[in-house]
Amino acid sequence: MNGTYHIWTIGCQMNEADSRYLASQLEALGFAETPRAEHADIAVLNTCVVRQQPEDKAVSKLLSLGDTKKNKRRMIIALMGCMVGKREAEDLAARFPFVDVFMAPSQTDALIDYVLSRDEYSHLDRTQIELADYRLPAVNREKAITAFVPITLGCSHACSYCIIPYRRGPDRSRKPEEVLSEVRSLAGQGVKEVTLLGQIVDRYGFDLDSGINLAWLLKEVAKIDGILRVRFLTSHPSYIDEELIRAVAETKKLCPYFELPFQAGSDRILESMRRGYTNAEYRQVVSNIRKIIPDASINTDVIVGYPSETEDDFMETMKLYGELKLDLAHIAKYSPRPRTVSSKMPDDVSEEEKESRLNRFDELVAKVMGENNAPMLGTVVEVLAEEFQASKGRWRGRTPQNKLVFFEHEGDCLGQLVNVKLDWTGPFSMIGRAV
Ligand code: SF4
C-alpha cells in the first residue's frame, strides 16, 4: 500500500460515477480507501453547485480539511466536480490556497498527474492505471450489483436557471466501444444492472456516426452476458422518440422506467426557463410512452418559486403532475446560480412562499404515488436484490419500474431477480416476501 485516499461525493449520479473512476485509478496506484477524509493522504471533495445548499456543504467540508492540513502538511487535497469550472479555478485557488488540485467534472487526470509528480510517489507508474481497466474500487467490489455508466458528458441546452453547461461544458457522446467495454468489465466483476447516464441521455450519438443513438446503444448493452437490467437517465422531452420507446418495450432487459423532468406546468414559465417544450407537448410525450408501454413508470423533476412564478403558475405545475399521475418527483426550490440567465431576473418569490409550494407539492406526490402503488398490493413483482439489511433481517431491491421493495427471503439472493409478493404498499416503498 502506498497510502490512503478518501473521496467525499455529493450531487448527481454523474458525480458518483466520476468518484468511482477516480477511486479505481487511485487503487490501481496502490492507495487504499479510508472512511475519514481527515485520516487520508489524499482527500478529494467531489462537489455539486446545482443549488446553494450542496455548495455550502462542500465549502464547509473544505475549510475543515484546510484546518486538518495545517498539522498534516503532506496531505493532498483535491477539489473536483461542478464547483470547478474553467473560469472559477483562479478564484478558487485564491479562496482556498491549501487545495493542491482543481479538477473539472469527469477530469480526474489532473490529480493523478499531481500525485505522480510528488517526490514521495515518484516510484509509481501511470501504466498501473491503464492495466486496471474499469476495475470497481474495493469498497464496491464485494457488493456492487448496480453501477452508473456515463455515456454523454456535459450539456448544451442552457436552460435559463441551470449552471451545468457552464461547469460541464457542451454535450459530447462517449464512443460506443468504450461504453460497451466498460459495461463488459463491470459485468465481469458481478454488476447486474447498469444505468447509462447523461444530462440529456436521449441525445446520445448526435455527434457520432449515423445509426448510433441511445436506442441502438441500449440494445447493445442488453446483449452483454451477466447484465440483467439496463436503465438510462435523464431524458429530455424534446428528444424522446418512438424508436427509443419501442426499444425499451421490445427488449426485455431494458427497464420500463423514464426520468423525464417537466420542471414547470405553466407555458409562460417553461418559455422563460428555455426548456424547449410546452405543457401540451410534455403531455404528448407521456401519452406516447404509455401507449407503447402501459406499465412504464415516469419520474420527474420540478422547480418551485422560479422568478415571477405566481400561484396560478404553480397550480398548473400541480395540475400537470396530478393529472398525469407521474411517479416520484424531485422537487427543488429555485435558487439563482451564478452566470445563468435567470440569475439576472429578480428572485421575487419569497422564501416562505417557496417553502409552502414545496410542501404542497410534496403532499401531492405522496398522495399520487400512494394511489399509483396501491393496486400492486397482493401482486407479484420482480425485484433485483441489491442488499441484505442485517439489522432488519430483510432484503432491499427494486422493481423494473424502479420502485423500492423490502422483502423476506431465506438464504442468499444478492444480485438475483426474485419474485416478491407484496403484502404492503406505501407511496415510496413496498414490503413483501419471496414466492
Ligand atoms: S437540460 Fe437544462 S437543466 Fe438539464 S443539464 Fe442541460 S441545461 Fe441543465
Short mmCIF file of C-alpha atoms and ligand atoms in Angstrom, two decimals:
data_model
loop_
_atom_site.label_atom_id
_atom_site.label_comp_id
_atom_site.label_asym_id
_atom_site.label_seq_id
_atom_site.Cartn_x
_atom_site.Cartn_y
_atom_site.Cartn_z
CA MET A 1 0.00 0.00 0.00
CA ASN A 2 1.30 3.44 -0.91
CA GLY A 3 -1.05 5.48 1.26
CA THR A 4 -4.74 6.17 1.74
CA TYR A 5 -7.42 8.16 -0.06
CA HIS A 6 -10.90 9.36 0.74
CA ILE A 7 -13.44 10.72 -1.74
CA TRP A 8 -16.46 12.67 -0.46
CA THR A 9 -19.20 12.86 -3.05
CA ILE A 10 -22.34 14.94 -3.25
CA GLY A 11 -24.78 15.61 -6.10
CA CYS A 12 -25.88 13.64 -9.10
CA GLN A 13 -25.18 10.13 -10.34
CA MET A 14 -22.60 11.55 -12.76
CA ASN A 15 -20.52 12.59 -9.75
CA GLU A 16 -20.92 9.11 -8.25
CA ALA A 17 -19.58 7.63 -11.47
CA ASP A 18 -16.67 10.12 -11.58
CA SER A 19 -15.79 9.24 -7.98
CA ARG A 20 -15.81 5.56 -8.85
CA TYR A 21 -13.39 6.13 -11.75
CA LEU A 22 -11.07 8.19 -9.57
CA ALA A 23 -11.18 5.64 -6.72
CA SER A 24 -10.25 2.80 -9.06
CA GLN A 25 -7.38 4.88 -10.55
CA LEU A 26 -6.01 5.62 -7.07
CA GLU A 27 -6.36 1.97 -6.05
CA ALA A 28 -4.52 0.92 -9.19
CA LEU A 29 -1.66 3.10 -7.95
CA GLY A 30 -1.73 1.27 -4.61
CA PHE A 31 -3.77 3.66 -2.42
CA ALA A 32 -6.39 2.19 -0.09
CA GLU A 33 -9.71 3.76 0.84
CA THR A 34 -10.09 5.17 4.33
CA PRO A 35 -13.50 6.10 5.72
CA ARG A 36 -12.46 9.51 7.12
CA ALA A 37 -11.18 12.37 4.99
CA GLU A 38 -9.00 13.75 7.85
CA HIS A 39 -7.08 10.45 8.02
CA ALA A 40 -6.38 10.28 4.28
CA ASP A 41 -3.14 11.08 2.46
CA ILE A 42 -5.28 12.14 -0.50
CA ALA A 43 -8.65 13.76 0.29
CA VAL A 44 -10.97 14.59 -2.60
CA LEU A 45 -14.23 16.53 -2.49
CA ASN A 46 -16.46 15.87 -5.48
CA THR A 47 -18.89 18.78 -5.47
CA CYS A 48 -22.27 19.93 -6.78
CA VAL A 49 -23.42 23.52 -7.31
CA VAL A 50 -26.83 22.92 -8.85
CA ARG A 51 -28.25 24.54 -5.73
CA GLN A 52 -26.72 26.68 -2.99
CA GLN A 53 -27.07 24.09 -0.24
CA PRO A 54 -24.72 21.39 -1.61
CA GLU A 55 -22.21 24.12 -2.47
CA ASP A 56 -22.31 25.41 1.13
CA LYS A 57 -21.78 21.88 2.44
CA ALA A 58 -18.73 21.40 0.23
CA VAL A 59 -17.23 24.74 1.32
CA SER A 60 -17.64 23.88 5.00
CA LYS A 61 -16.10 20.44 4.46
CA LEU A 62 -13.24 22.02 2.51
CA LEU A 63 -12.50 24.58 5.24
CA SER A 64 -12.37 21.83 7.84
CA LEU A 65 -9.91 19.88 5.65
CA GLY A 66 -7.85 23.08 5.39
CA ASP A 67 -7.60 23.07 9.21
CA THR A 68 -6.54 19.40 9.21
CA LYS A 69 -3.82 20.15 6.69
CA LYS A 70 -2.20 22.71 9.00
CA ASN A 71 -0.91 19.77 11.09
CA LYS A 72 -0.56 17.35 8.21
CA ARG A 73 1.38 19.23 5.60
CA ARG A 74 1.92 16.37 3.16
CA MET A 75 -1.79 15.73 2.80
CA ILE A 76 -3.03 16.23 -0.76
CA ILE A 77 -6.40 17.98 -1.07
CA ALA A 78 -8.25 17.96 -4.39
CA LEU A 79 -11.47 19.70 -5.32
CA MET A 80 -13.45 18.30 -8.24
CA GLY A 81 -16.93 18.42 -9.74
CA CYS A 82 -19.19 21.30 -10.64
CA MET A 83 -17.62 23.80 -8.22
CA VAL A 84 -14.68 23.84 -10.60
CA GLY A 85 -15.25 25.46 -13.97
CA LYS A 86 -12.57 26.95 -16.24
CA ARG A 87 -13.40 30.48 -15.14
CA GLU A 88 -13.70 29.59 -11.46
CA ALA A 89 -10.37 27.81 -10.95
CA GLU A 90 -8.37 31.03 -10.36
CA ASP A 91 -10.86 32.44 -7.86
CA LEU A 92 -11.00 29.12 -6.04
CA ALA A 93 -7.20 28.93 -5.85
CA ALA A 94 -7.16 32.35 -4.18
CA ARG A 95 -10.01 31.43 -1.81
CA PHE A 96 -8.65 28.02 -0.84
CA PRO A 97 -4.84 28.20 -1.14
CA PHE A 98 -4.43 24.88 0.70
CA VAL A 99 -6.07 22.95 -2.18
CA ASP A 100 -3.43 21.23 -4.33
CA VAL A 101 -5.51 20.25 -7.36
CA PHE A 102 -8.67 21.59 -9.00
CA MET A 103 -10.41 19.23 -11.41
CA ALA A 104 -13.37 19.98 -13.63
CA PRO A 105 -16.10 17.28 -13.72
CA SER A 106 -15.03 13.95 -15.23
CA GLN A 107 -11.39 15.10 -15.45
CA THR A 108 -9.54 13.02 -12.93
CA ASP A 109 -6.17 13.09 -14.69
CA ALA A 110 -5.09 16.33 -13.04
CA LEU A 111 -4.96 14.62 -9.64
CA ILE A 112 -3.14 11.57 -10.99
CA ASP A 113 -0.53 13.84 -12.68
CA TYR A 114 -0.08 15.75 -9.45
CA VAL A 115 0.35 12.61 -7.33
CA LEU A 116 2.92 11.20 -9.76
CA SER A 117 4.82 14.50 -9.71
CA ARG A 118 5.33 14.40 -5.94
CA ASP A 119 8.72 13.08 -4.74
CA GLU A 120 7.25 10.58 -2.28
CA TYR A 121 5.22 8.95 -5.06
CA SER A 122 7.81 9.14 -7.85
CA HIS A 123 8.15 5.33 -7.83
CA LEU A 124 4.55 4.98 -9.04
CA ASP A 125 3.79 4.40 -12.68
CA ARG A 126 0.81 5.56 -14.76
CA THR A 127 0.72 2.25 -16.66
CA GLN A 128 -0.63 0.64 -13.48
CA ILE A 129 -3.83 2.60 -14.11
CA GLU A 130 -4.12 1.60 -17.74
CA LEU A 131 -3.95 -2.05 -16.70
CA ALA A 132 -6.80 -1.59 -14.22
CA ASP A 133 -9.46 -1.38 -16.99
CA TYR A 134 -12.61 -0.10 -15.22
CA ARG A 135 -11.96 -2.06 -12.01
CA LEU A 136 -14.50 -1.38 -9.32
CA PRO A 137 -12.92 0.15 -6.23
CA ALA A 138 -12.50 -2.29 -3.29
CA VAL A 139 -15.29 -0.67 -1.30
CA ASN A 140 -17.78 -1.56 -4.07
CA ARG A 141 -16.29 -4.81 -5.27
CA GLU A 142 -17.98 -7.28 -2.93
CA LYS A 143 -21.48 -5.93 -3.26
CA ALA A 144 -21.77 -3.76 -6.36
CA ILE A 145 -24.92 -5.02 -8.01
CA THR A 146 -25.73 -1.75 -9.76
CA ALA A 147 -23.44 0.80 -11.41
CA PHE A 148 -23.71 4.13 -13.23
CA VAL A 149 -22.04 4.50 -16.60
CA PRO A 150 -21.84 7.98 -18.17
CA ILE A 151 -22.48 7.95 -21.91
CA THR A 152 -22.93 11.65 -22.70
CA LEU A 153 -20.90 14.28 -20.88
CA GLY A 154 -21.88 17.93 -20.47
CA CYS A 155 -24.97 19.69 -21.75
CA SER A 156 -25.58 22.28 -24.47
CA HIS A 157 -29.18 23.04 -23.70
CA ALA A 158 -28.67 26.11 -21.49
CA CYS A 159 -31.93 26.14 -19.56
CA SER A 160 -32.17 29.61 -18.04
CA TYR A 161 -31.63 28.52 -14.41
CA CYS A 162 -29.01 25.83 -14.90
CA ILE A 163 -25.32 26.11 -14.12
CA ILE A 164 -24.37 22.69 -15.51
CA PRO A 165 -23.48 23.77 -19.07
CA TYR A 166 -21.05 26.34 -17.59
CA ARG A 167 -19.33 23.71 -15.46
CA ARG A 168 -19.56 20.50 -17.51
CA GLY A 169 -19.17 22.06 -20.96
CA PRO A 170 -21.07 21.27 -24.17
CA ASP A 171 -22.51 17.81 -24.62
CA ARG A 172 -20.48 15.08 -26.28
CA SER A 173 -21.02 11.33 -26.56
CA ARG A 174 -18.59 8.68 -25.37
CA LYS A 175 -17.57 6.23 -28.06
CA PRO A 176 -19.82 3.14 -28.04
CA GLU A 177 -16.90 0.70 -27.89
CA GLU A 178 -15.64 2.48 -24.74
CA VAL A 179 -19.09 2.25 -23.09
CA LEU A 180 -19.52 -1.41 -24.08
CA SER A 181 -16.09 -2.39 -22.83
CA GLU A 182 -16.80 -0.64 -19.52
CA VAL A 183 -20.12 -2.50 -19.11
CA ARG A 184 -18.45 -5.81 -20.00
CA SER A 185 -15.81 -5.17 -17.37
CA LEU A 186 -18.47 -4.29 -14.76
CA ALA A 187 -20.47 -7.41 -15.62
CA GLY A 188 -17.30 -9.49 -15.16
CA GLN A 189 -16.99 -8.02 -11.65
CA GLY A 190 -20.54 -9.00 -10.68
CA VAL A 191 -22.58 -5.93 -11.63
CA LYS A 192 -26.09 -6.95 -12.72
CA GLU A 193 -27.72 -3.63 -13.52
CA VAL A 194 -26.24 -0.60 -15.27
CA THR A 195 -27.75 2.85 -15.61
CA LEU A 196 -26.48 4.80 -18.61
CA LEU A 197 -26.13 8.47 -17.71
CA GLY A 198 -26.32 11.80 -19.48
CA GLN A 199 -27.67 15.26 -18.64
CA ILE A 200 -29.75 14.69 -21.79
CA VAL A 201 -29.21 10.99 -22.24
CA ASP A 202 -31.58 10.72 -25.22
CA ARG A 203 -29.25 12.96 -27.25
CA TYR A 204 -26.64 10.18 -27.18
CA GLY A 205 -24.97 9.70 -30.55
CA PHE A 206 -25.87 13.07 -32.12
CA ASP A 207 -22.12 13.69 -32.66
CA LEU A 208 -21.28 10.11 -33.74
CA ASP A 209 -21.77 8.07 -36.93
CA SER A 210 -25.29 7.79 -38.25
CA GLY A 211 -27.33 4.94 -36.77
CA ILE A 212 -25.64 5.24 -33.39
CA ASN A 213 -28.20 6.54 -30.95
CA LEU A 214 -29.49 5.68 -27.49
CA ALA A 215 -31.92 3.02 -28.74
CA TRP A 216 -29.07 1.25 -30.54
CA LEU A 217 -26.68 1.52 -27.58
CA LEU A 218 -29.27 0.24 -25.09
CA LYS A 219 -29.89 -2.84 -27.22
CA GLU A 220 -26.13 -3.49 -27.49
CA VAL A 221 -25.66 -3.14 -23.73
CA ALA A 222 -28.58 -5.50 -23.12
CA LYS A 223 -26.74 -8.21 -25.12
CA ILE A 224 -23.86 -8.31 -22.63
CA ASP A 225 -23.76 -11.56 -20.63
CA GLY A 226 -24.29 -11.14 -16.91
CA ILE A 227 -26.21 -7.86 -17.22
CA LEU A 228 -29.81 -8.45 -16.13
CA ARG A 229 -31.19 -4.92 -16.33
CA VAL A 230 -30.39 -1.67 -18.10
CA ARG A 231 -31.72 1.79 -17.23
CA PHE A 232 -30.95 5.25 -18.57
CA LEU A 233 -31.41 8.80 -17.33
CA THR A 234 -32.07 11.74 -17.62
CA SER A 235 -34.31 12.04 -20.69
CA HIS A 236 -35.35 15.39 -22.17
CA PRO A 237 -38.92 15.53 -23.51
CA SER A 238 -37.74 17.10 -26.79
CA TYR A 239 -35.54 14.15 -27.74
CA ILE A 240 -37.50 11.03 -26.73
CA ASP A 241 -38.65 9.39 -29.95
CA GLU A 242 -40.67 6.35 -30.91
CA GLU A 243 -37.58 4.31 -31.78
CA LEU A 244 -36.32 4.71 -28.21
CA ILE A 245 -39.68 3.88 -26.61
CA ARG A 246 -40.04 0.81 -28.85
CA ALA A 247 -36.51 -0.36 -27.99
CA VAL A 248 -37.47 -0.26 -24.30
CA ALA A 249 -40.78 -2.03 -25.00
CA GLU A 250 -39.24 -4.78 -27.10
CA THR A 251 -36.03 -5.56 -25.20
CA LYS A 252 -36.67 -7.49 -22.01
CA LYS A 253 -33.60 -6.26 -20.12
CA LEU A 254 -34.44 -2.58 -20.69
CA CYS A 255 -36.44 -1.31 -17.72
CA PRO A 256 -39.77 0.45 -18.40
CA TYR A 257 -38.68 3.45 -16.42
CA PHE A 258 -38.13 7.05 -17.59
CA GLU A 259 -36.68 10.08 -15.79
CA LEU A 260 -38.45 12.87 -17.64
CA PRO A 261 -38.25 16.28 -15.95
CA PHE A 262 -41.02 18.77 -16.73
CA GLN A 263 -39.84 21.47 -14.25
CA ALA A 264 -42.99 23.64 -14.56
CA GLY A 265 -46.58 23.38 -15.78
CA SER A 266 -47.12 26.94 -16.96
CA ASP A 267 -46.15 27.65 -20.58
CA ARG A 268 -45.06 31.17 -19.65
CA ILE A 269 -42.60 29.80 -17.07
CA LEU A 270 -41.46 26.97 -19.37
CA GLU A 271 -40.65 29.54 -22.02
CA SER A 272 -38.75 31.72 -19.59
CA MET A 273 -36.88 28.60 -18.44
CA ARG A 274 -35.97 27.92 -22.12
CA ARG A 275 -36.94 24.28 -21.70
CA GLY A 276 -37.95 23.92 -25.34
CA TYR A 277 -41.43 22.35 -24.91
CA THR A 278 -44.91 23.33 -23.78
CA ASN A 279 -47.23 21.75 -21.23
CA ALA A 280 -49.20 20.12 -24.08
CA GLU A 281 -46.04 18.76 -25.72
CA TYR A 282 -44.91 17.23 -22.43
CA ARG A 283 -48.31 15.56 -22.01
CA GLN A 284 -47.98 14.20 -25.54
CA VAL A 285 -44.60 12.59 -24.76
CA VAL A 286 -46.06 10.90 -21.66
CA SER A 287 -49.00 9.66 -23.69
CA ASN A 288 -46.65 8.30 -26.42
CA ILE A 289 -44.70 6.36 -23.78
CA ARG A 290 -47.84 4.96 -22.15
CA LYS A 291 -49.40 3.99 -25.46
CA ILE A 292 -46.45 1.70 -26.18
CA ILE A 293 -45.53 0.76 -22.57
CA PRO A 294 -48.68 0.96 -20.42
CA ASP A 295 -46.89 -0.04 -17.21
CA ALA A 296 -44.00 2.41 -17.61
CA SER A 297 -43.02 4.38 -14.57
CA ILE A 298 -42.22 8.06 -15.19
CA ASN A 299 -40.31 10.13 -12.64
CA THR A 300 -39.86 13.85 -12.96
CA ASP A 301 -38.11 16.98 -11.65
CA VAL A 302 -39.90 20.16 -10.63
CA ILE A 303 -38.70 23.63 -9.66
CA VAL A 304 -40.94 25.76 -7.45
CA GLY A 305 -40.58 29.51 -6.93
CA TYR A 306 -38.90 30.32 -10.27
CA PRO A 307 -38.74 34.13 -10.85
CA SER A 308 -42.22 35.61 -11.37
CA GLU A 309 -43.98 32.27 -10.71
CA THR A 310 -47.49 33.14 -9.50
CA GLU A 311 -49.86 30.95 -7.51
CA ASP A 312 -51.71 30.24 -10.78
CA ASP A 313 -48.49 29.16 -12.48
CA PHE A 314 -47.74 26.87 -9.56
CA MET A 315 -51.24 25.38 -9.69
CA GLU A 316 -50.58 24.48 -13.34
CA THR A 317 -47.49 22.57 -12.19
CA MET A 318 -49.60 20.74 -9.57
CA LYS A 319 -52.27 20.03 -12.18
CA LEU A 320 -49.81 18.66 -14.73
CA TYR A 321 -48.30 16.25 -12.21
CA GLY A 322 -51.64 15.27 -10.67
CA GLU A 323 -53.41 14.68 -13.98
CA LEU A 324 -50.58 12.66 -15.47
CA LYS A 325 -50.20 10.72 -12.18
CA LEU A 326 -46.45 10.52 -12.58
CA ASP A 327 -44.27 8.70 -10.06
CA LEU A 328 -41.50 10.19 -7.96
CA ALA A 329 -40.88 13.93 -8.38
CA HIS A 330 -37.63 15.51 -7.24
CA ILE A 331 -38.71 18.96 -6.11
CA ALA A 332 -36.28 21.86 -5.79
CA LYS A 333 -36.85 25.36 -4.52
CA TYR A 334 -35.48 27.80 -7.08
CA SER A 335 -32.19 29.43 -6.17
CA PRO A 336 -30.24 31.68 -8.57
CA ARG A 337 -26.92 30.28 -9.72
CA PRO A 338 -24.01 32.42 -10.92
CA ARG A 339 -23.80 33.34 -14.64
CA THR A 340 -27.17 31.80 -15.51
CA VAL A 341 -29.78 33.76 -17.46
CA SER A 342 -32.35 33.59 -14.67
CA SER A 343 -29.88 34.91 -12.09
CA LYS A 344 -30.34 38.31 -13.76
CA MET A 345 -34.09 38.17 -13.08
CA PRO A 346 -35.48 39.28 -9.73
CA ASP A 347 -35.71 36.28 -7.36
CA ASP A 348 -39.12 37.59 -6.38
CA VAL A 349 -40.94 34.61 -4.86
CA SER A 350 -40.46 34.83 -1.09
CA GLU A 351 -38.68 32.04 0.77
CA GLU A 352 -41.86 31.43 2.75
CA GLU A 353 -43.89 31.01 -0.45
CA LYS A 354 -41.25 28.69 -1.98
CA GLU A 355 -41.38 26.57 1.15
CA SER A 356 -45.16 26.45 1.06
CA ARG A 357 -45.18 25.40 -2.63
CA LEU A 358 -42.57 22.76 -1.98
CA ASN A 359 -44.58 21.31 0.91
CA ARG A 360 -47.84 21.33 -1.05
CA PHE A 361 -46.15 19.61 -3.98
CA ASP A 362 -44.58 17.05 -1.63
CA GLU A 363 -48.01 16.20 -0.24
CA LEU A 364 -49.41 15.78 -3.72
CA VAL A 365 -46.55 13.46 -4.71
CA ALA A 366 -47.14 11.27 -1.63
CA LYS A 367 -50.86 11.09 -2.41
CA VAL A 368 -50.43 10.31 -6.12
CA MET A 369 -47.69 7.75 -5.57
CA GLY A 370 -49.72 6.10 -2.82
CA GLU A 371 -52.61 5.77 -5.29
CA ASN A 372 -50.31 4.58 -8.10
CA ASN A 373 -48.84 1.85 -5.88
CA ALA A 374 -51.99 0.67 -4.06
CA PRO A 375 -53.25 -1.60 -6.90
CA MET A 376 -49.98 -3.52 -6.67
CA LEU A 377 -50.94 -4.91 -3.24
CA GLY A 378 -51.10 -8.72 -3.41
CA THR A 379 -49.39 -8.87 -6.81
CA VAL A 380 -46.04 -10.49 -7.56
CA VAL A 381 -43.25 -8.21 -8.78
CA GLU A 382 -39.74 -8.98 -9.96
CA VAL A 383 -37.08 -7.47 -7.70
CA LEU A 384 -33.33 -7.33 -8.18
CA ALA A 385 -31.85 -7.99 -4.71
CA GLU A 386 -29.30 -5.24 -4.09
CA GLU A 387 -28.52 -5.51 -0.39
CA PHE A 388 -29.27 -7.50 2.77
CA GLN A 389 -30.20 -5.26 5.68
CA ALA A 390 -28.89 -7.31 8.60
CA SER A 391 -30.40 -5.05 11.29
CA LYS A 392 -33.88 -5.54 9.84
CA GLY A 393 -33.40 -9.09 8.59
CA ARG A 394 -34.70 -8.26 5.12
CA TRP A 395 -33.53 -7.64 1.58
CA ARG A 396 -33.71 -4.38 -0.34
CA GLY A 397 -34.19 -4.15 -4.10
CA ARG A 398 -36.10 -2.52 -6.93
CA THR A 399 -38.70 -3.48 -9.47
CA PRO A 400 -38.09 -2.85 -13.20
CA GLN A 401 -40.12 0.37 -12.68
CA ASN A 402 -37.54 1.38 -10.05
CA LYS A 403 -39.94 1.00 -7.10
CA LEU A 404 -38.21 0.29 -3.82
CA VAL A 405 -39.13 -3.08 -2.25
CA PHE A 406 -38.11 -4.64 1.09
CA PHE A 407 -38.66 -8.36 1.30
CA GLU A 408 -38.02 -11.54 3.22
CA HIS A 409 -36.10 -14.35 1.58
CA GLU A 410 -34.46 -17.42 3.07
CA GLY A 411 -30.84 -17.69 2.02
CA ASP A 412 -28.59 -15.54 -0.11
CA CYS A 413 -30.19 -13.92 -3.17
CA LEU A 414 -27.79 -11.00 -3.68
CA GLY A 415 -27.77 -9.98 -7.33
CA GLN A 416 -30.63 -12.31 -8.26
CA LEU A 417 -34.03 -11.49 -9.73
CA VAL A 418 -36.56 -12.58 -7.10
CA ASN A 419 -40.35 -12.81 -7.42
CA VAL A 420 -41.84 -10.98 -4.46
CA LYS A 421 -45.48 -10.97 -3.36
CA LEU A 422 -46.39 -7.57 -1.97
CA ASP A 423 -48.06 -7.51 1.47
CA TRP A 424 -47.94 -3.75 1.93
CA THR A 425 -47.63 -0.75 -0.39
CA GLY A 426 -46.86 2.84 0.54
CA PRO A 427 -46.06 5.88 -1.59
CA PHE A 428 -42.29 5.42 -1.55
CA SER A 429 -41.70 1.76 -0.80
CA MET A 430 -43.35 -1.65 -0.59
CA ILE A 431 -42.91 -4.71 1.61
CA GLY A 432 -43.32 -8.35 0.63
CA ARG A 433 -41.90 -11.86 0.69
CA ALA A 434 -40.24 -14.06 -1.89
CA VAL A 435 -42.55 -16.61 -3.51
S1 SF4 B 1 -31.11 20.09 -19.91
FE1 SF4 B 1 -31.27 22.07 -18.88
S2 SF4 B 1 -31.49 21.51 -16.70
FE2 SF4 B 1 -30.66 19.70 -17.75
S3 SF4 B 1 -28.43 19.89 -17.52
FE3 SF4 B 1 -28.98 20.80 -19.52
S4 SF4 B 1 -29.22 22.97 -19.07
FE4 SF4 B 1 -29.29 21.91 -17.09
#
